[in-house]
Short mmCIF file of C-alpha atoms in Angstrom, two decimals:
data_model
loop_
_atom_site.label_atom_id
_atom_site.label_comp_id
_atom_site.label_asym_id
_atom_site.label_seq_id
_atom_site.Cartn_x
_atom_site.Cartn_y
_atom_site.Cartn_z
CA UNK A 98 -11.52 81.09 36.63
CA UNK A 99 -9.66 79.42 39.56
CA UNK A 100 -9.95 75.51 39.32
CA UNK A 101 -8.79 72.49 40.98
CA UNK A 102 -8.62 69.09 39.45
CA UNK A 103 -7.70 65.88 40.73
CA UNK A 104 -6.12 62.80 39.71
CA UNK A 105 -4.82 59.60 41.49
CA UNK A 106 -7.83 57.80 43.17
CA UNK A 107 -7.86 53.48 42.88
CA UNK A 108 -7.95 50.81 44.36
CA UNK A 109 -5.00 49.62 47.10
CA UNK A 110 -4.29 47.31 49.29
CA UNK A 111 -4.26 47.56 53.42
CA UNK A 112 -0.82 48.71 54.57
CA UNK A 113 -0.28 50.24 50.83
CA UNK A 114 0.92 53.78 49.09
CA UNK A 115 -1.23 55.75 47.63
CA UNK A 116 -0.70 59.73 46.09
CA UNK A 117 -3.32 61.79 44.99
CA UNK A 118 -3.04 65.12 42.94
CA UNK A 119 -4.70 68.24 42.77
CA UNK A 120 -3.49 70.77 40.02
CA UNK A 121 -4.60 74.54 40.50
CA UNK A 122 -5.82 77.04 38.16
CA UNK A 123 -6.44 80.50 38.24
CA UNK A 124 -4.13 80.73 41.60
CA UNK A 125 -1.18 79.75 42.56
CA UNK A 126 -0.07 77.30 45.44
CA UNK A 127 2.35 79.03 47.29
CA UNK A 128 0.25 81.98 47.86
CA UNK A 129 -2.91 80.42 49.51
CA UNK A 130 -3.98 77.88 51.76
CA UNK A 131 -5.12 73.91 50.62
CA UNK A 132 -6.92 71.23 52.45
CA UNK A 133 -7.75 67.66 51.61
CA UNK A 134 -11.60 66.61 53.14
CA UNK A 135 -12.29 63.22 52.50
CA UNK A 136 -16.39 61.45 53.01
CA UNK A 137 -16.18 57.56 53.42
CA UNK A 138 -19.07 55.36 52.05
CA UNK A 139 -22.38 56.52 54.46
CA UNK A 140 -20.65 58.80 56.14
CA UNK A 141 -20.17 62.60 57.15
CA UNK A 142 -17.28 64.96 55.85
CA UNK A 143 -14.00 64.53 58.11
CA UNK A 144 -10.81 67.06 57.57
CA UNK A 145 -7.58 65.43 56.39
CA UNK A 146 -4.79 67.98 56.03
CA UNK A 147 -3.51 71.72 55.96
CA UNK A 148 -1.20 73.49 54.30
CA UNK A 149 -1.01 76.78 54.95
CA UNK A 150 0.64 79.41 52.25
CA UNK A 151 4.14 79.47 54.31
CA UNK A 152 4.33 76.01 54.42
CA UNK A 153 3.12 74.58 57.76
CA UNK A 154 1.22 71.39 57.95
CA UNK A 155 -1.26 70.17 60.04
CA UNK A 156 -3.47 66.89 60.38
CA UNK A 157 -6.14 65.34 62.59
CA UNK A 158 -4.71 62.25 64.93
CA UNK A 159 -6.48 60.13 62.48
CA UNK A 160 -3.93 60.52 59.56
CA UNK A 161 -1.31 62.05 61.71
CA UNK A 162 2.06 60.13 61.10
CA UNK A 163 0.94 58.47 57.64
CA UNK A 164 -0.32 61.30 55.41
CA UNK A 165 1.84 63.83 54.14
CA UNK A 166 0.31 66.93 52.57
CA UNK A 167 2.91 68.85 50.28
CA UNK A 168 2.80 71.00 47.06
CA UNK A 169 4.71 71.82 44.20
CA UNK A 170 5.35 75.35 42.93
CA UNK A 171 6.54 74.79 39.23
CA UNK A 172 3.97 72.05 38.29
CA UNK A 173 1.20 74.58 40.87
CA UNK A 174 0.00 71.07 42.12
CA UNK A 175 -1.06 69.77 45.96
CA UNK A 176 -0.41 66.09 47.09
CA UNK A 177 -1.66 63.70 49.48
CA UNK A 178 0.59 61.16 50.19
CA UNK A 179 -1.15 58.02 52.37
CA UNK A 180 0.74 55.52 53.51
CA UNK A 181 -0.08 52.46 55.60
CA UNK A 182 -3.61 52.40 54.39
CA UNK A 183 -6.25 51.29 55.96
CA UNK A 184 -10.05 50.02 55.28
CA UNK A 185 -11.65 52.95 57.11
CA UNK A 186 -9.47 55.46 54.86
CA UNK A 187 -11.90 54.20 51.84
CA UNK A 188 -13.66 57.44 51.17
CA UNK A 189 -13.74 60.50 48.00
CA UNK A 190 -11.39 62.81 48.85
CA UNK A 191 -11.41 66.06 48.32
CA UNK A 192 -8.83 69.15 47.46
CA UNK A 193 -9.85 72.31 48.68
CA UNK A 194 -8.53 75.87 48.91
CA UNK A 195 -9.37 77.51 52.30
CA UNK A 196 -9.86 81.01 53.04
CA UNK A 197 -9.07 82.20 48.73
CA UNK A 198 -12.24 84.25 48.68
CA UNK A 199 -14.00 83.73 52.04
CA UNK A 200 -12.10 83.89 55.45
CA UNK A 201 -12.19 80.76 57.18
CA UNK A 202 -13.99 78.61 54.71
CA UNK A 203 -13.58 75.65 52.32
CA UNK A 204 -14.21 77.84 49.49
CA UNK A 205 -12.97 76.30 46.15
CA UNK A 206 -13.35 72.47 45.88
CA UNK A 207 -11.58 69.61 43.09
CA UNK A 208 -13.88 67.22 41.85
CA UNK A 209 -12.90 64.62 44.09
CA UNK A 210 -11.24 61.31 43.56
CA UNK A 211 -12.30 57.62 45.03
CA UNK A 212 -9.81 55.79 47.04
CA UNK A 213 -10.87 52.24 48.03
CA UNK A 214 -8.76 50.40 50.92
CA UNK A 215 -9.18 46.37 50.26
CA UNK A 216 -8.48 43.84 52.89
CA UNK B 39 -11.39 68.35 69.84
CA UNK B 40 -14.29 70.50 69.20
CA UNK B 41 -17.42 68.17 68.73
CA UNK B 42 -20.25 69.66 66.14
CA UNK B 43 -24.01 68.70 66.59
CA UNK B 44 -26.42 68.60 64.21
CA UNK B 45 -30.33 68.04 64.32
CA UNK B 46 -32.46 66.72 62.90
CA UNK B 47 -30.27 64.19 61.14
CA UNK B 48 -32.79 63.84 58.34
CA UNK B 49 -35.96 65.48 57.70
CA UNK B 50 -38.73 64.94 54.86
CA UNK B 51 -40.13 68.47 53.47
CA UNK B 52 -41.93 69.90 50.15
CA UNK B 53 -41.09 72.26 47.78
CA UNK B 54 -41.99 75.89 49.32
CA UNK B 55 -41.88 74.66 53.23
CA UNK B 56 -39.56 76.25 55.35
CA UNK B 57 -36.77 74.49 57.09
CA UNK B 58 -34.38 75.05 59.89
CA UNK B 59 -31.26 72.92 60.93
CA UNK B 60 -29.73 73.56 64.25
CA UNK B 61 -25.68 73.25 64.68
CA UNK B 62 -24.58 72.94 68.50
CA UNK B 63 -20.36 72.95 69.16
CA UNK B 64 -19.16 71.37 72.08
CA UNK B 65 -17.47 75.04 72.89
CA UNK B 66 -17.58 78.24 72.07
CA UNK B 67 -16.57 78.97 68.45
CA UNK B 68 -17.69 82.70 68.31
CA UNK B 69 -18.73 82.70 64.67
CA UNK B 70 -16.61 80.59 63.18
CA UNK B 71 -19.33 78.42 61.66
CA UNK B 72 -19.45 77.74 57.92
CA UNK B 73 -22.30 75.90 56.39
CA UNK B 74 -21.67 73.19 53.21
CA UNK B 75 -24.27 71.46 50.66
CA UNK B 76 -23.70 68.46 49.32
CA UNK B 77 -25.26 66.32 46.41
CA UNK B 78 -24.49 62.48 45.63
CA UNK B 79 -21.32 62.66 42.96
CA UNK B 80 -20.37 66.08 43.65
CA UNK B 81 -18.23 68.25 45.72
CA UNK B 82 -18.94 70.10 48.69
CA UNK B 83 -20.89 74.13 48.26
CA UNK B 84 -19.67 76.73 50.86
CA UNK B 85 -23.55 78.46 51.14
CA UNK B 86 -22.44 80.64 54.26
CA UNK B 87 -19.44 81.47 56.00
CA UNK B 88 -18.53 83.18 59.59
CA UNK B 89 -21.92 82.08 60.46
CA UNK B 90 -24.46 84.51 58.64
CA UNK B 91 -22.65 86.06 55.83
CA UNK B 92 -23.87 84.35 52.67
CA UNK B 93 -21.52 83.21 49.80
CA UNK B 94 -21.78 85.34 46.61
CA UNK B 95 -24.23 83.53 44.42
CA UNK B 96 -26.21 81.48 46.89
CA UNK B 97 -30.07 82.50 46.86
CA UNK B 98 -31.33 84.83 49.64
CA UNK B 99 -33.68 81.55 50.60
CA UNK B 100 -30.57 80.64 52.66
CA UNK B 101 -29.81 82.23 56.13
CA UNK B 102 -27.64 81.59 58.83
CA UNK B 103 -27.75 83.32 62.52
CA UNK B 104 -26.05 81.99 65.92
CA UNK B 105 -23.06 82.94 67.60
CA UNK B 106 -21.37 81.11 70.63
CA UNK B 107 -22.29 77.22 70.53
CA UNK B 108 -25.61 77.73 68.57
CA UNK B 109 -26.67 78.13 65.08
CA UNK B 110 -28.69 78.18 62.39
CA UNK B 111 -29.53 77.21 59.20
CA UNK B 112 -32.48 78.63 57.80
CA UNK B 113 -34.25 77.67 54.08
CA UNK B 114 -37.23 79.88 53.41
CA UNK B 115 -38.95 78.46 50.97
CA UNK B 116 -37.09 75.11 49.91
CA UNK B 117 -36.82 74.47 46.29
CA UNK B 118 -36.35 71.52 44.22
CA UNK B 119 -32.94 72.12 43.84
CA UNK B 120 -32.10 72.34 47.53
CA UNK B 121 -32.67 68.72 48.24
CA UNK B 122 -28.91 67.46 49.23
CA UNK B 123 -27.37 66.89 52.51
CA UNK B 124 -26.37 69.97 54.59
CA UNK B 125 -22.85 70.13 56.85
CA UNK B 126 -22.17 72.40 59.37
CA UNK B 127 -18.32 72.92 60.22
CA UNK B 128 -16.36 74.61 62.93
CA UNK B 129 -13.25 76.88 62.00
CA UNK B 130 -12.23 77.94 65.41
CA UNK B 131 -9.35 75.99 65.54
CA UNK B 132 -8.14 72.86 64.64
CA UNK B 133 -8.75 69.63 63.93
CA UNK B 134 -11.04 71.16 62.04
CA UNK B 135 -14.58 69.37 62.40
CA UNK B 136 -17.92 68.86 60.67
CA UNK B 137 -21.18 68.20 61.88
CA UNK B 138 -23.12 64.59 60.79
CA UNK B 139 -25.00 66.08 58.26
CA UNK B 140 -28.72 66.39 57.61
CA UNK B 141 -30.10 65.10 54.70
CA UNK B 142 -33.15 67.02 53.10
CA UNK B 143 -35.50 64.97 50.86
CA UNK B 144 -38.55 65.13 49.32
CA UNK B 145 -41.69 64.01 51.13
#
C-alpha cells in the first residue's frame, strides 16, 4: 500500500525556519512526482511546491524565494523547507504525490501537519 | 495565472437531492480539471480527474462533464457521507490553482 506520512508541523515565530517531512511508502521518491498543498485557517486549498521525478522544482510567487522543496533517496523522504515565515503561511500542509496513479492529479495525500506563524 | 471559479460557494441540500457545482477557469484548460473532497481534519480525496473520468473507488453518484472553461460537478443522489467541502483545480499549467470551494451541508 503506498503511504505518505508527515512529521514537523509547530509553532514558529515570524521571520523563522521551519522543515516539514513526508516519508513515502509503497513508492519510491525519485521515481514520481511530489507536491506540498497547504489550506490556511477559513480558507481554500493553495499549491506550494513541485518536484518533479528528475528533479526540477517549481513554486507559486507566493513561496517563491523562501521555500525549498527537496527529497531524499536513501531515507525515501520529501521536505519543505520555509524560511522567513510569515503569519499568512499559518495553514495544514499537505504532501502529495501527483500523477502516481492518475495523470495530472493530486492522487495520494499525507495526513497533513499544522504550521502556525506567531507575530 | 489561471483563475478558477466556483459557484455556489455554499449550498444547503438533503440526503437523496441532487446537486451540481459549476467550475469556470479564467482560460481554456481543455480538460485538465480535477475535482477534490474535503472533510474538517482530513486530507484532500481526488473524486475525478481530466474532468469526467472518475477515480477508482468513488461511487457512480459522482460525475463530472465540461471541457474548455466550464465544468461540472454532478452528485446524483447526495448521501450522508458526501457532506464536505468540494475543490475544483486546474492542471493546465502552472501555478497550479484551486477553486474557493463549496461547502455542502445538511439542510
Amino acid at each position: 500500500e503506498v503511504q505518505l506520512v508527515q512529521s514537523g508541523g509547530g509553532l514558529i515565530q515570524r521571520g523563522g525556519s521551519l522543515r516539514l517531512s513526508c516519508a513515502a511508502s509503497g513508492f519510491t521518491v525519485s521515481a514520481h512526482h511530489f507536491t506540498w498543498v497547504r489550506q490556511a485557517p477559513g480558507k481554500g486549498l493553495e499549491w506550494v511546491s513541485l518536484i518533479y521525478n528528475y528533479g526540477s522544482t517549481y513554486y507559486p510567487d507566493s513561496v517563491k524565494g523562501r521555500f525549498t522543496m527537496s527529497r531524499d533517496t536513501s531515507q525515501n523522504t520529501l521536505y519543505l523547507q520555509m524560511n522567513s515565515l510569515r503569519a499568512e503561511d499559518t495553514a495544514v500542509y499537505y504532501c502529495a504525490s501527483y500523477g502516481y496513479i492518475y495523470p495530472d492529479a493530486f492522487d495520494v495525500w499525507g495526513q497533513g501537519a499544522m504550521v502556525t506563524v506567531s507575530s | 495565472d489561471i483563475q478558477m471559479t466556483q459557484s455556489p460557494s455554499s449550498l444547503s441540500a438533503s440526503a437523496g437531492d441532487r446537486v451540481t457545482i459549476t467550475c469556470r477557469a479564467s482560460q481554456t484548460i481543455s480538460i485538465n480539471l480535477n475535482w477534490y473532497q474535503h472533510k474538517p481534519g482530513k486530507a484532500p480525496k481526488l473524486l475525478i480527474y481530466a474532468a469526467f473520468s472518475l477515480e477508482s473507488g468513488v461511487p457512480s453518484r459522482f460525475s463530472g462533464s465540461g471541457s474548455g472553461t466550464e465544468f461540472t460537478l454532478t452528485i446524483s443522489s447526495l448521501q450522508p457521507e458526501d457532506f464536505a467541502t468540494y475543490y475544483c483545480q486546474q492542471s493546465y499549467n502552472t501555478p497550479w490553482t484551486f477553486g474557493q470551494g463549496t461547502k455542502v451541508d445538511i439542510k
